[in-house]
Coordinates of C-alpha atoms in Angstrom, one line a residue:
M14 CA 0.2 0.2 0.0
K15 CA 1.1 3.5 -0.4
I16 CA 2.3 5.5 3.2
A17 CA 2.7 8.8 4.0
V18 CA 5.4 9.1 6.9
L19 CA 5.3 12.7 8.4
G20 CA 8.1 12.8 11.2
G21 CA 12.3 12.8 11.3
G22 CA 12.8 11.0 15.2
N23 CA 12.9 7.5 16.4
G24 CA 9.2 6.8 15.8
S25 CA 9.5 8.2 12.0
F26 CA 12.7 6.3 10.7
A27 CA 10.9 2.8 12.6
A28 CA 7.6 3.3 10.1
A29 CA 9.1 4.6 7.4
G30 CA 12.0 1.6 7.5
D31 CA 9.4 -1.4 8.8
F32 CA 7.4 -0.4 6.2
A33 CA 9.6 -0.5 3.5
L34 CA 11.3 -3.4 5.0
S35 CA 7.2 -5.1 4.5
G36 CA 7.3 -3.8 1.4
H37 CA 4.8 -1.3 1.2
E38 CA 5.4 2.6 -1.0
V39 CA 6.9 4.4 1.6
R40 CA 7.0 8.6 1.3
L41 CA 9.1 10.4 4.2
W42 CA 8.0 13.9 5.2
R43 CA 10.3 15.8 7.6
R44 CA 10.8 20.0 7.8
D45 CA 14.7 20.0 8.1
A46 CA 15.5 20.8 4.3
D47 CA 19.6 20.2 5.6
Q48 CA 18.5 16.4 6.8
V49 CA 16.3 16.1 3.1
A50 CA 19.1 17.0 1.0
A51 CA 21.6 14.6 3.4
H52 CA 19.2 12.0 3.4
R53 CA 18.4 11.3 -0.6
A54 CA 22.1 11.7 -1.2
T55 CA 22.2 8.6 0.5
G56 CA 19.7 7.2 -2.0
S57 CA 16.6 8.2 0.5
R58 CA 17.7 4.8 2.7
I59 CA 17.9 3.8 5.9
L60 CA 19.4 1.1 7.6
V61 CA 17.2 -1.5 9.4
Q62 CA 18.5 -3.6 12.4
D63 CA 16.1 -5.7 14.1
H64 CA 16.3 -9.3 15.7
N65 CA 16.8 -10.6 12.2
G66 CA 19.7 -8.7 11.1
R67 CA 21.0 -5.5 9.2
H68 CA 18.0 -4.5 6.3
D69 CA 19.3 -1.7 3.8
V70 CA 15.5 -0.2 2.6
K71 CA 14.4 2.4 0.0
L72 CA 12.4 4.6 0.2
A73 CA 10.5 6.1 -2.8
L74 CA 10.4 9.6 -1.6
V75 CA 12.3 11.7 1.2
T76 CA 11.0 15.3 1.3
T77 CA 9.5 18.6 2.2
D78 CA 6.8 19.2 0.4
I79 CA 3.9 17.8 2.7
A80 CA 1.9 17.8 0.0
K81 CA 4.0 15.1 -2.5
V82 CA 4.2 12.6 0.4
V83 CA 0.5 12.6 1.0
G84 CA -0.8 12.7 -2.2
G85 CA -2.6 9.5 -3.1
A86 CA -1.5 7.8 0.2
E87 CA -4.0 5.4 2.0
L88 CA -2.6 5.2 5.7
V89 CA -0.6 9.3 6.5
L90 CA 1.0 8.0 9.8
C91 CA 2.3 10.6 11.9
P92 CA 4.2 9.0 15.5
A93 CA 5.8 12.7 16.3
P94 CA 5.7 13.8 19.7
A95 CA 2.4 15.8 20.9
F96 CA 3.8 19.4 21.5
A97 CA 4.3 18.9 17.3
Q98 CA 1.5 18.1 16.3
P99 CA -0.7 21.7 15.8
D100 CA 2.1 22.8 13.3
I101 CA 2.2 19.6 11.2
A102 CA -1.6 19.3 11.4
R103 CA -2.1 23.0 10.1
L104 CA 0.7 21.8 6.9
L105 CA -1.4 18.4 6.2
A106 CA -4.7 19.9 6.4
P107 CA -5.1 21.2 3.0
H108 CA -3.9 18.2 1.4
L109 CA -6.0 15.5 2.9
E110 CA -8.8 13.4 0.3
D111 CA -11.3 11.6 0.7
D112 CA -10.8 8.0 2.5
Q113 CA -7.1 8.7 3.7
V114 CA -6.3 7.8 7.4
V115 CA -4.5 9.6 9.4
F116 CA -2.7 7.0 12.2
L117 CA -1.8 9.2 15.1
P118 CA 0.7 6.3 17.4
P119 CA 0.0 7.3 20.5
A120 CA -1.3 11.2 20.2
T121 CA -2.8 12.5 23.7
F122 CA -6.1 12.4 21.3
G123 CA -4.7 14.4 18.9
S124 CA -7.1 13.2 16.7
M125 CA -9.0 16.0 17.4
I126 CA -6.1 18.5 16.9
F127 CA -5.8 17.0 12.9
A128 CA -9.1 16.8 12.8
Q129 CA -10.0 20.6 13.7
A130 CA -7.1 22.0 11.4
A131 CA -8.8 20.0 9.0
R132 CA -12.4 21.6 9.1
D133 CA -10.7 24.7 10.5
A134 CA -8.8 24.6 6.5
G135 CA -12.5 23.9 4.5
N136 CA -11.1 20.5 3.4
R137 CA -14.7 18.8 3.5
A138 CA -12.8 15.2 2.1
R139 CA -14.0 12.8 4.3
V140 CA -10.9 11.8 6.5
S141 CA -10.6 9.5 9.3
F142 CA -8.2 10.0 12.4
A143 CA -7.2 7.3 14.6
E144 CA -5.1 6.6 17.3
T145 CA -3.7 4.5 19.8
G146 CA -1.9 3.5 23.6
T147 CA 1.4 3.1 22.3
L148 CA 4.4 3.9 20.0
P149 CA 3.9 0.5 17.1
W150 CA 7.9 -0.3 18.0
L151 CA 10.2 -0.1 20.8
T152 CA 13.3 1.9 19.0
R153 CA 16.3 4.0 18.9
K154 CA 17.9 6.0 16.3
H155 CA 21.2 5.0 15.7
G156 CA 22.4 6.9 13.3
P157 CA 21.3 10.0 10.9
F158 CA 19.6 7.5 8.3
E159 CA 19.6 3.7 10.8
V160 CA 17.2 2.7 13.3
A161 CA 17.0 0.2 15.7
I162 CA 14.1 -2.1 16.2
T163 CA 14.1 -3.4 19.5
I164 CA 10.7 -4.4 19.9
R165 CA 6.9 -4.2 17.4
A166 CA 3.8 -3.7 19.1
K167 CA 1.5 -7.5 19.2
R168 CA -1.5 -5.8 19.9
L169 CA -2.5 -2.4 18.9
P170 CA -5.9 -0.9 20.8
V171 CA -7.2 1.8 18.5
G172 CA -10.0 4.5 18.7
V173 CA -10.7 6.1 15.5
F174 CA -12.6 10.2 15.2
P175 CA -15.4 10.0 13.8
L176 CA -16.5 6.4 14.9
D177 CA -19.2 6.3 12.3
Q178 CA -15.7 5.7 10.2
A179 CA -13.7 3.0 12.4
P180 CA -14.2 -0.4 10.5
H181 CA -13.1 1.9 7.2
A182 CA -9.9 3.3 9.0
L183 CA -9.1 0.1 11.2
Q184 CA -9.3 -2.4 7.8
V185 CA -6.7 0.0 6.2
I186 CA -4.8 0.2 9.9
G187 CA -4.7 -2.9 9.9
R188 CA -2.9 -3.7 6.4
A189 CA -0.2 -1.4 7.3
F190 CA -0.1 -4.0 10.9
P191 CA -1.8 -7.2 10.3
S192 CA -2.7 -9.1 13.2
V193 CA -2.0 -6.3 15.6
I194 CA -4.8 -4.0 15.4
E195 CA -8.2 -4.4 17.8
G196 CA -10.6 -1.4 17.5
C197 CA -10.9 0.1 21.2
G198 CA -14.2 2.7 20.0
D199 CA -14.1 6.1 19.6
A200 CA -11.1 9.0 19.7
L201 CA -11.3 9.0 23.4
S202 CA -11.1 5.7 24.2
G203 CA -7.6 5.7 21.8
A204 CA -6.5 8.3 23.7
L205 CA -6.8 6.9 27.3
M206 CA -4.8 3.6 26.3
N207 CA -1.9 6.3 26.0
A208 CA 0.7 4.3 27.9
G209 CA 3.5 7.1 28.2
P210 CA 1.9 9.4 30.5
I211 CA 0.8 6.3 33.4
I212 CA 4.6 4.9 32.3
H213 CA 7.2 8.3 32.0
P214 CA 5.8 10.7 34.8
P215 CA 6.5 8.6 38.1
L216 CA 10.2 7.5 36.2
I217 CA 11.5 11.2 35.3
V218 CA 9.7 12.7 39.0
M219 CA 11.0 10.2 41.4
N220 CA 14.5 9.2 39.7
A221 CA 15.2 13.4 38.8
G222 CA 18.6 13.2 41.8
P223 CA 20.2 10.5 39.2
I224 CA 18.6 11.3 36.4
E225 CA 20.6 14.9 36.8
H226 CA 23.5 13.7 38.4
F227 CA 24.7 10.6 35.7
D228 CA 25.6 11.8 32.3
R229 CA 23.5 8.6 31.8
W230 CA 20.7 6.5 33.3
D231 CA 18.1 3.8 32.4
I232 CA 15.0 4.7 34.0
H233 CA 13.4 1.4 32.8
K234 CA 16.6 -0.3 34.4
E235 CA 18.2 1.3 38.1
G236 CA 15.3 3.7 38.2
T237 CA 12.3 1.1 38.0
Q238 CA 11.7 -0.5 41.5
S239 CA 8.9 -1.5 43.6
S240 CA 8.4 1.5 45.0
I241 CA 8.1 3.0 41.8
R242 CA 6.2 0.7 40.2
R243 CA 3.5 1.0 43.4
V244 CA 3.5 4.7 42.0
T245 CA 2.7 4.0 38.4
D246 CA 0.0 0.9 39.3
A247 CA -1.6 3.6 41.1
L248 CA -1.9 6.0 38.6
D249 CA -3.1 3.5 36.1
A250 CA -5.8 3.1 38.0
E251 CA -6.5 7.0 38.0
R252 CA -6.8 6.4 34.1
I253 CA -8.9 3.4 33.9
A254 CA -11.0 4.4 36.9
V255 CA -11.7 7.6 33.9
R256 CA -12.5 5.2 31.6
E257 CA -14.8 2.9 33.2
A258 CA -16.5 6.5 34.2
L259 CA -17.1 7.2 30.7
G260 CA -18.4 3.6 29.8
Y261 CA -15.6 2.5 27.9
G262 CA -15.3 -1.7 28.4
A263 CA -11.9 -3.7 29.0
P264 CA -9.9 -4.4 27.7
H265 CA -8.1 -1.4 29.4
F266 CA -4.6 -2.8 29.1
P267 CA -3.0 -1.9 32.4
L268 CA 0.4 -1.4 32.8
A269 CA 1.2 -3.7 35.0
H270 CA 0.4 -6.8 32.0
H271 CA 3.3 -4.6 30.5
Y272 CA 5.8 -5.8 33.3
A273 CA 4.0 -9.5 34.3
K274 CA 5.8 -12.8 33.1
E275 CA 1.7 -14.1 32.8
G276 CA -1.5 -13.3 32.3
E277 CA -2.9 -11.1 29.2
I278 CA -0.4 -9.8 26.5
W279 CA -0.3 -6.0 26.8
M280 CA 0.7 -4.1 23.8
Y281 CA 4.0 -5.8 23.7
G282 CA 3.5 -8.7 24.1
R283 CA 5.8 -10.8 26.6
G284 CA 8.6 -9.8 28.0
S285 CA 8.9 -6.9 26.8
H286 CA 10.2 -4.9 29.7
D287 CA 13.0 -7.3 29.8
R288 CA 14.3 -7.1 26.3
L289 CA 13.9 -2.8 26.6
T290 CA 16.8 -3.0 29.3
D291 CA 18.3 -5.7 27.9
S292 CA 19.4 -3.4 24.6
G293 CA 20.7 -0.4 26.2
D294 CA 19.6 1.8 23.7
W295 CA 17.5 3.2 27.3
R296 CA 20.4 3.9 28.5
E297 CA 20.7 8.3 27.6
R298 CA 20.8 11.6 29.1
I299 CA 17.5 12.9 29.6
V300 CA 17.2 16.7 30.4
L301 CA 14.1 17.1 32.6
T302 CA 13.3 19.9 31.5
D303 CA 13.5 20.0 28.1
H304 CA 12.4 15.9 27.0
R305 CA 9.5 15.1 25.7
Y306 CA 8.7 12.7 28.9
M307 CA 8.5 16.0 30.5
R308 CA 7.1 18.1 27.8
E309 CA 4.3 15.5 26.4
D310 CA 4.1 12.4 28.9
L311 CA 3.5 14.8 31.8
R312 CA 2.5 18.3 30.3
L313 CA 0.2 17.4 28.1
G314 CA -0.8 13.8 28.8
L315 CA -1.5 14.2 32.7
S316 CA -3.2 17.6 31.9
L317 CA -5.5 15.7 28.8
L318 CA -6.1 12.8 32.1
A319 CA -6.8 15.1 35.1
S320 CA -9.3 17.5 32.1
V321 CA -11.9 14.4 31.1
A322 CA -11.5 13.0 35.0
G323 CA -12.8 16.0 35.9
L324 CA -15.9 15.3 33.2
A325 CA -16.4 12.4 34.2
G326 CA -16.1 12.7 37.8
V327 CA -13.3 10.9 39.0
A328 CA -10.3 12.4 41.2
T329 CA -6.8 12.0 40.0
P330 CA -4.6 12.8 42.9
L331 CA -1.5 11.4 41.7
A332 CA -2.2 13.2 38.2
R333 CA -1.8 16.3 39.6
A334 CA 0.4 15.7 41.7
F335 CA 2.9 15.1 39.0
L336 CA 1.7 17.8 37.1
A337 CA 2.4 20.0 40.1
I338 CA 6.1 18.7 40.6
G339 CA 6.9 18.5 36.9
G340 CA 5.3 22.8 36.4
A341 CA 7.9 23.4 39.9
I342 CA 10.8 21.7 37.8
C343 CA 10.6 23.4 34.9
G344 CA 9.0 26.9 36.9
E345 CA 6.3 26.8 34.8
D346 CA 2.0 26.1 36.2
F347 CA 1.3 22.9 34.6
A348 CA -2.2 23.2 35.6
Q349 CA -2.6 25.8 33.1
G350 CA -2.6 25.3 29.7
G351 CA -1.3 21.3 28.8
R352 CA -4.3 20.0 26.8
T353 CA -7.1 19.8 28.6
L354 CA -10.6 20.1 27.2
K355 CA -10.8 23.8 27.2
T356 CA -7.8 24.3 24.8
L357 CA -9.3 21.3 22.4
S358 CA -12.5 23.3 22.7
L359 CA -14.3 20.8 24.0
D360 CA -15.1 22.2 27.4
H361 CA -18.6 23.7 27.0
L362 CA -19.7 19.7 26.1
G363 CA -21.4 17.7 27.9
K364 CA -20.5 13.9 28.8
A365 CA -23.0 12.8 26.7
E366 CA -22.5 15.8 23.6
L367 CA -19.1 14.7 23.6
K368 CA -19.8 10.9 22.9
E369 CA -21.9 12.4 20.1
L370 CA -19.5 14.7 18.7
L371 CA -16.4 11.4 19.2
R372 CA -19.7 9.4 17.0
R373 CA -20.4 11.2 14.0
G374 CA -17.5 13.8 13.7
F375 CA -18.2 17.6 13.2
G376 CA -20.5 17.1 9.9

């Protein structure tokens, strides 16, 4: 199939390389003109490293022209961080075409940002927007045009906006991710599957000392101790309580299953945590005030959870506590702004009205 990939980070390169490795026609867009020129000078190739070895794959196109990348694509995949979504959505909006599917893995309710941008651009094409609970690859770039894929997702719960178009969207996404996609309802349900705001805020806040002391620190290995795991489970319980209060059923993909040796298989499958830490790729330098774990997962992800919890009538003391502490670390007030129903211009809707919008779209 024809797939457009947007962005130049770890997830975008894993997507572009893996899709090309699977035989799809892949076009890659990124904004950095110098990096695009350098990439094209290599023949638009990506070196993919996985458990089967190293694979040299060629992309159909690498460009800064988003219209050329998106035109005629069946699937548009944008794994960029949530804080980059508004700008990318505005650039993408005029070029979307009927029956295209925009897939955001994961998105922190970014489906609404992309859908609102298309509406505001006057684009009335019949487009589906979808998001899931995690990046489909545990991955890190090992060079400008080389990416290592440690694990591919085994289960991806996907929510779709508008929900009425879910059958088409899930079919298209499923062709890119065979036997992996599981519909979980509307886009807000998909947003409330996002694992990043649950796993990363406790790990960075409760490991702030060693993160700032050592040149490199693996928050998933030495940084994942039993006391911190109890906190992530409690924070995850807040997420699941919000899902249940809004009427979303199981499976809720509790984060505890990511670490478990038995029981329900989580998004990355059994033993994924050990394979992640064994790879060594997550022993890295983290600048707390700048890193996406703070700027995306804590500031945006937990502000969304706390906001939606308010609509659902669910208390989220841990989410709010991490927002307060993260804001103090960064010298900002994370309680203001962030990604909330208010900043998404949805705060005027009650639960029933929001559910109806999520089902039918903007009309």
